[in-house]
Amino acid sequence: MKDRLTDALYGLGWSTVKKLPEPVAERLGRTIADTAWKRRGKGVLRLESNLARVVPDASPQRLAELSKAGMRSYLRYWMESFRLPSWSRERVRDGFDVKDVHHLTDGLAAGKGVILALPHLGNWDLAGAWVTTQLETPFTTVAERLKPETLYDRFVAYRESLGMEVLPHEGGAAFGTLARRLRAGGLVCLVSDRDLSSSGVEVKFFGDTARMPAGPALLAQQTGALLLPVTLWYDDSPVMKGRVHPPVEVPETGNRVEKTSVMTQALADAFATGIADHPEDWHMLQRLWLDDLEPRAGTDRAGESR
């Protein structure tokens, strides 16, 4: 019943929100965000805890302000995403302004493949739609297999409608497909600030240890593709902003594990720069740091009291 209800609510969002006038959708998003923030549920409390690591000197009042702004940013992402399939090509092209995009276009022109690695900042779906529309470049990505299955199917269909090839995260087949796309000179985009496996790479992130996926660094080593960090953010305008960071180079020395560690740390450092500049746009409502993932006495792995 819970799965059916979840799927129905997302279906309602995609079918209804995209039909609303944009100012109405924006107000609805802010209202939902403020209501969720006032209720102080697990997601809001986790967001605030994560932000406390990003802005360690923030007062309780400042953290509350950041988490409220963070929930508004998170709902802006959802409102935009629900509406993206109905946007015109011109609206998509005008909805994103990215700095240093030459790193991407030059890499694609070189024909060796490009990997874009992003944190959960801003609206990565809008950035992807801009790539397929403005640059007329299709790309391949990976999606976490959601429950219920019908909800995962909705996400896949939605992202494919924006011009993306979507592979399921589970199983080793995805890595091989991504490698083939890169060797053919293609583009791969991966959200890479949270490890969804047991084989992630430990990195220092805002002073403490977190684990991030090894995939981007391994793909770059195995295929010779260019690895580019990307950060996104919102300002007071309707246009999302972004930056393509300089390439993460493959170290000349070290074994595969050592090279992967160095490269993943470089990604984490680039992500931290963007998150520190725009903490309210980091949509991390889950546990990330290892200290938070370790179960404490009287709690289970998810942090719920037994």
Coordinates of C-alpha atoms in Angstrom, one line a residue:
M1 CA 0.0 0.0 0.0
K2 CA 2.8 2.4 0.9
D3 CA 4.6 1.7 -2.4
R4 CA 1.4 2.3 -4.4
L5 CA 0.7 5.5 -2.5
T6 CA 4.3 6.8 -3.2
D7 CA 4.0 6.0 -6.9
A8 CA 0.6 7.7 -7.1
L9 CA 1.9 10.9 -5.4
Y10 CA 4.8 11.1 -7.8
G11 CA 2.5 10.4 -10.7
L12 CA 0.2 13.2 -9.5
G13 CA 3.2 15.6 -9.4
W14 CA 4.2 14.8 -13.0
S15 CA 0.7 15.0 -14.4
T16 CA -0.5 18.1 -12.4
V17 CA 2.4 20.3 -11.5
K18 CA 3.6 20.6 -15.1
K19 CA 0.3 22.1 -16.1
L20 CA 0.4 24.9 -13.5
P21 CA 1.5 28.4 -14.4
E22 CA 5.2 28.8 -13.4
P23 CA 4.5 31.4 -10.6
V24 CA 1.9 29.1 -9.1
A25 CA 4.2 26.1 -9.2
E26 CA 6.9 28.2 -7.5
R27 CA 4.6 29.2 -4.7
L28 CA 3.4 25.7 -4.3
G29 CA 7.0 24.5 -3.9
R30 CA 7.8 27.1 -1.3
T31 CA 4.6 26.2 0.7
I32 CA 5.5 22.5 0.7
A33 CA 9.1 23.2 1.6
D34 CA 8.2 25.5 4.5
T35 CA 5.6 23.1 5.8
A36 CA 8.1 20.2 5.7
W37 CA 10.7 22.4 7.4
K38 CA 8.4 23.4 10.2
R39 CA 7.5 19.7 10.9
R40 CA 11.2 19.0 11.6
G41 CA 11.1 15.4 10.2
K42 CA 14.0 13.1 9.7
G43 CA 15.0 14.5 6.4
V44 CA 15.1 18.1 7.6
L45 CA 17.1 17.1 10.7
R46 CA 19.6 15.2 8.6
L47 CA 19.9 18.1 6.2
E48 CA 20.6 20.4 9.1
S49 CA 23.1 18.0 10.6
N50 CA 24.9 17.8 7.3
L51 CA 25.0 21.5 6.9
A52 CA 26.5 21.8 10.3
R53 CA 29.6 20.1 8.9
V54 CA 29.7 22.3 5.9
V55 CA 29.3 25.5 8.0
P56 CA 30.8 24.5 11.3
D57 CA 30.8 28.1 12.8
A58 CA 27.1 28.6 12.0
S59 CA 24.9 29.5 15.0
P60 CA 21.7 27.4 15.6
Q61 CA 19.7 30.3 14.1
R62 CA 22.0 30.3 11.0
L63 CA 21.6 26.6 10.6
A64 CA 17.9 26.9 10.8
E65 CA 17.9 29.5 8.1
L66 CA 20.1 27.4 5.9
S67 CA 18.0 24.3 6.3
K68 CA 14.8 26.3 5.5
A69 CA 16.5 27.7 2.4
G70 CA 17.7 24.2 1.6
M71 CA 14.2 22.7 1.7
R72 CA 13.1 25.5 -0.6
S73 CA 15.9 24.7 -3.0
Y74 CA 15.1 21.0 -2.8
L75 CA 11.4 21.7 -3.7
R76 CA 12.5 24.0 -6.5
Y77 CA 14.4 21.1 -7.9
W78 CA 11.2 18.9 -7.8
M79 CA 8.9 21.6 -9.2
E80 CA 11.3 22.2 -12.1
S81 CA 11.8 18.5 -12.7
F82 CA 8.0 17.9 -12.8
R83 CA 7.7 20.7 -15.3
L84 CA 10.8 20.0 -17.5
P85 CA 9.1 17.6 -20.0
S86 CA 6.7 20.4 -20.9
W87 CA 9.4 23.1 -21.3
S88 CA 10.2 24.4 -24.8
R89 CA 13.7 23.9 -26.1
E90 CA 14.2 27.7 -25.7
R91 CA 13.1 27.5 -22.1
V92 CA 15.6 24.7 -21.4
R93 CA 18.4 26.6 -23.1
D94 CA 17.6 29.8 -21.3
G95 CA 17.2 28.1 -17.9
F96 CA 20.9 27.3 -17.4
D97 CA 24.0 29.5 -17.5
V98 CA 27.3 27.5 -17.1
K99 CA 30.8 28.9 -16.7
D100 CA 33.9 27.3 -18.3
V101 CA 31.8 25.0 -20.5
H102 CA 34.8 24.9 -22.9
H103 CA 36.3 22.1 -20.7
L104 CA 33.3 20.0 -21.8
T105 CA 33.1 21.0 -25.5
D106 CA 36.8 20.7 -26.0
G107 CA 36.8 17.3 -24.4
L108 CA 34.0 16.1 -26.6
A109 CA 35.7 17.5 -29.7
A110 CA 38.8 15.5 -28.8
G111 CA 36.7 12.4 -29.3
K112 CA 38.1 10.5 -26.3
G113 CA 34.9 10.6 -24.2
V114 CA 34.0 12.8 -21.2
I115 CA 32.8 11.9 -17.7
L116 CA 30.9 14.7 -15.9
A117 CA 30.7 14.1 -12.1
L118 CA 28.3 16.1 -10.0
P119 CA 27.2 16.3 -6.4
H120 CA 23.5 16.7 -5.4
L121 CA 23.6 20.4 -6.0
G122 CA 20.9 22.4 -7.8
N123 CA 19.0 20.6 -10.5
W124 CA 21.2 18.0 -12.3
D125 CA 18.2 17.0 -14.5
L126 CA 17.9 20.5 -15.9
A127 CA 21.7 20.6 -16.5
G128 CA 21.4 17.3 -18.4
A129 CA 18.4 18.6 -20.4
W130 CA 20.5 21.6 -21.3
V131 CA 23.4 19.4 -22.5
T132 CA 21.0 17.4 -24.8
T133 CA 19.3 20.6 -26.0
Q134 CA 21.9 23.3 -26.2
L135 CA 24.9 21.1 -27.0
E136 CA 22.8 18.6 -28.9
T137 CA 24.8 15.8 -27.2
P138 CA 23.1 12.7 -25.8
F139 CA 24.6 11.1 -22.8
T140 CA 24.4 8.0 -20.5
T141 CA 23.7 8.1 -16.8
V142 CA 23.0 5.7 -14.0
A143 CA 19.9 5.8 -11.7
E144 CA 19.4 4.2 -8.3
R145 CA 16.7 1.5 -8.6
L146 CA 13.8 2.9 -6.5
K147 CA 11.0 1.2 -4.8
P148 CA 8.3 0.6 -5.9
E149 CA 9.5 -0.6 -9.4
T150 CA 6.8 1.5 -11.0
L151 CA 8.4 4.6 -9.5
Y152 CA 11.8 3.6 -10.9
D153 CA 10.1 3.1 -14.3
R154 CA 8.6 6.6 -14.1
F155 CA 12.1 8.1 -13.4
V156 CA 13.6 6.2 -16.3
A157 CA 10.9 7.3 -18.7
Y158 CA 11.1 10.9 -17.5
R159 CA 14.9 11.1 -18.0
E160 CA 14.8 9.3 -21.3
S161 CA 12.2 11.9 -22.5
L162 CA 14.9 14.5 -21.8
G163 CA 17.4 12.7 -24.1
M164 CA 19.3 10.6 -21.5
E165 CA 20.2 6.9 -21.7
V166 CA 19.5 5.6 -18.2
L167 CA 21.1 2.4 -16.8
P168 CA 20.1 0.8 -13.5
H169 CA 22.7 1.2 -10.7
E170 CA 22.6 -2.5 -9.6
G171 CA 24.8 -5.0 -11.2
G172 CA 28.2 -4.8 -12.9
A173 CA 26.7 -4.5 -16.4
A174 CA 26.3 -0.7 -16.1
F175 CA 30.1 -0.2 -15.8
G176 CA 30.8 -2.1 -18.9
T177 CA 28.2 -0.1 -20.9
L178 CA 29.5 3.2 -19.6
A179 CA 33.0 2.2 -20.7
R180 CA 31.8 1.3 -24.1
R181 CA 30.1 4.7 -24.5
L182 CA 33.2 6.5 -23.5
R183 CA 35.5 4.5 -25.8
A184 CA 33.2 5.5 -28.6
G185 CA 33.8 9.2 -27.7
G186 CA 30.5 9.6 -25.8
L187 CA 29.4 11.5 -22.7
V188 CA 28.6 10.0 -19.3
C189 CA 27.1 12.0 -16.4
L190 CA 27.2 10.6 -12.8
V191 CA 26.0 12.0 -9.5
S192 CA 29.0 11.1 -7.4
D193 CA 28.9 12.5 -3.9
R194 CA 27.2 9.6 -2.2
D195 CA 28.3 6.0 -2.4
L196 CA 25.5 3.5 -3.0
S197 CA 27.7 0.4 -2.8
S198 CA 30.1 -1.2 -0.3
S199 CA 33.1 -0.5 -2.5
G200 CA 33.4 3.3 -2.3
V201 CA 36.5 5.3 -1.7
E202 CA 37.2 7.0 1.6
V203 CA 37.8 10.8 1.2
K204 CA 38.2 13.7 3.5
F205 CA 35.2 15.9 3.1
F206 CA 34.7 19.0 5.2
G207 CA 37.2 17.7 7.7
D208 CA 35.8 14.3 8.2
T209 CA 35.8 10.9 6.4
A210 CA 33.0 10.1 3.9
R211 CA 32.8 7.5 1.2
M212 CA 32.3 8.4 -2.5
P213 CA 31.9 6.1 -5.6
A214 CA 35.0 4.9 -7.3
G215 CA 33.3 4.6 -10.7
P216 CA 34.2 8.0 -12.2
A217 CA 37.9 7.6 -11.5
L218 CA 38.0 4.0 -12.6
L219 CA 36.2 4.8 -15.9
A220 CA 38.7 7.6 -16.6
Q221 CA 41.6 5.3 -16.0
Q222 CA 40.3 2.4 -18.1
T223 CA 39.0 4.4 -21.1
G224 CA 41.2 7.5 -21.2
A225 CA 38.1 9.7 -21.0
L226 CA 38.3 13.2 -19.5
L227 CA 37.0 13.5 -15.9
L228 CA 35.3 16.8 -15.2
P229 CA 33.7 17.9 -11.9
V230 CA 30.6 20.1 -12.2
T231 CA 28.9 22.2 -9.6
L232 CA 25.5 23.8 -9.8
W233 CA 23.6 26.5 -7.8
Y234 CA 20.6 28.8 -7.7
D235 CA 20.6 32.5 -7.2
D236 CA 17.6 35.0 -7.1
S237 CA 16.9 34.6 -10.8
P238 CA 14.9 31.9 -12.6
V239 CA 18.2 30.8 -14.3
M240 CA 20.3 28.0 -12.6
K241 CA 24.0 28.6 -12.6
G242 CA 26.8 26.1 -13.0
R243 CA 30.6 25.6 -13.5
V244 CA 32.6 23.0 -15.2
H245 CA 35.8 22.6 -13.2
P246 CA 39.2 21.7 -14.8
P247 CA 39.9 18.1 -15.5
V248 CA 40.9 15.6 -12.8
E249 CA 44.1 14.1 -14.1
V250 CA 45.1 10.5 -13.8
P251 CA 48.2 10.3 -11.6
E252 CA 51.4 9.2 -13.4
T253 CA 52.4 6.9 -10.5
G254 CA 50.7 4.5 -8.2
N255 CA 48.6 1.4 -8.7
R256 CA 44.9 1.4 -9.7
V257 CA 43.7 1.7 -6.1
E258 CA 46.1 4.5 -5.3
K259 CA 45.2 6.4 -8.4
T260 CA 41.5 6.0 -7.8
S261 CA 41.9 7.3 -4.2
V262 CA 43.8 10.5 -5.4
M263 CA 41.3 11.2 -8.2
T264 CA 38.2 10.6 -6.0
Q265 CA 39.7 13.0 -3.4
A266 CA 40.1 15.6 -6.1
L267 CA 36.4 15.2 -7.0
A268 CA 35.5 15.6 -3.4
D269 CA 37.6 18.8 -3.1
A270 CA 35.9 20.3 -6.2
F271 CA 32.4 19.3 -4.8
A272 CA 33.3 20.9 -1.5
T273 CA 34.2 24.2 -3.2
G274 CA 30.8 24.4 -4.8
I275 CA 28.9 23.2 -1.7
A276 CA 30.7 25.6 0.6
D277 CA 29.8 28.5 -1.7
H278 CA 26.1 27.5 -2.0
P279 CA 25.3 25.2 1.0
E280 CA 21.6 25.8 0.8
D281 CA 21.6 24.2 -2.7
W282 CA 23.1 20.9 -1.5
H283 CA 20.2 18.4 -1.4
M284 CA 21.8 15.9 0.9
L285 CA 19.0 14.6 3.2
Q286 CA 20.7 11.3 3.9
R287 CA 23.6 10.2 6.0
L288 CA 27.0 10.6 4.3
W289 CA 29.9 10.7 6.7
L290 CA 31.2 7.5 8.2
D291 CA 30.7 8.7 11.7
D292 CA 27.0 9.1 11.0
L293 CA 26.7 5.8 9.2
E294 CA 28.1 3.8 12.2
P295 CA 25.2 2.5 14.4
R296 CA 25.2 3.8 17.9
A297 CA 24.0 2.0 21.0
G298 CA 20.2 1.9 21.0
T299 CA 19.9 2.7 17.3
D300 CA 19.7 0.6 14.2
R301 CA 21.6 1.3 10.9
A302 CA 19.1 3.9 9.8
G303 CA 19.5 5.8 13.0
E304 CA 16.0 4.9 14.3
S305 CA 15.6 4.2 18.0
R306 CA 14.8 0.6 18.7

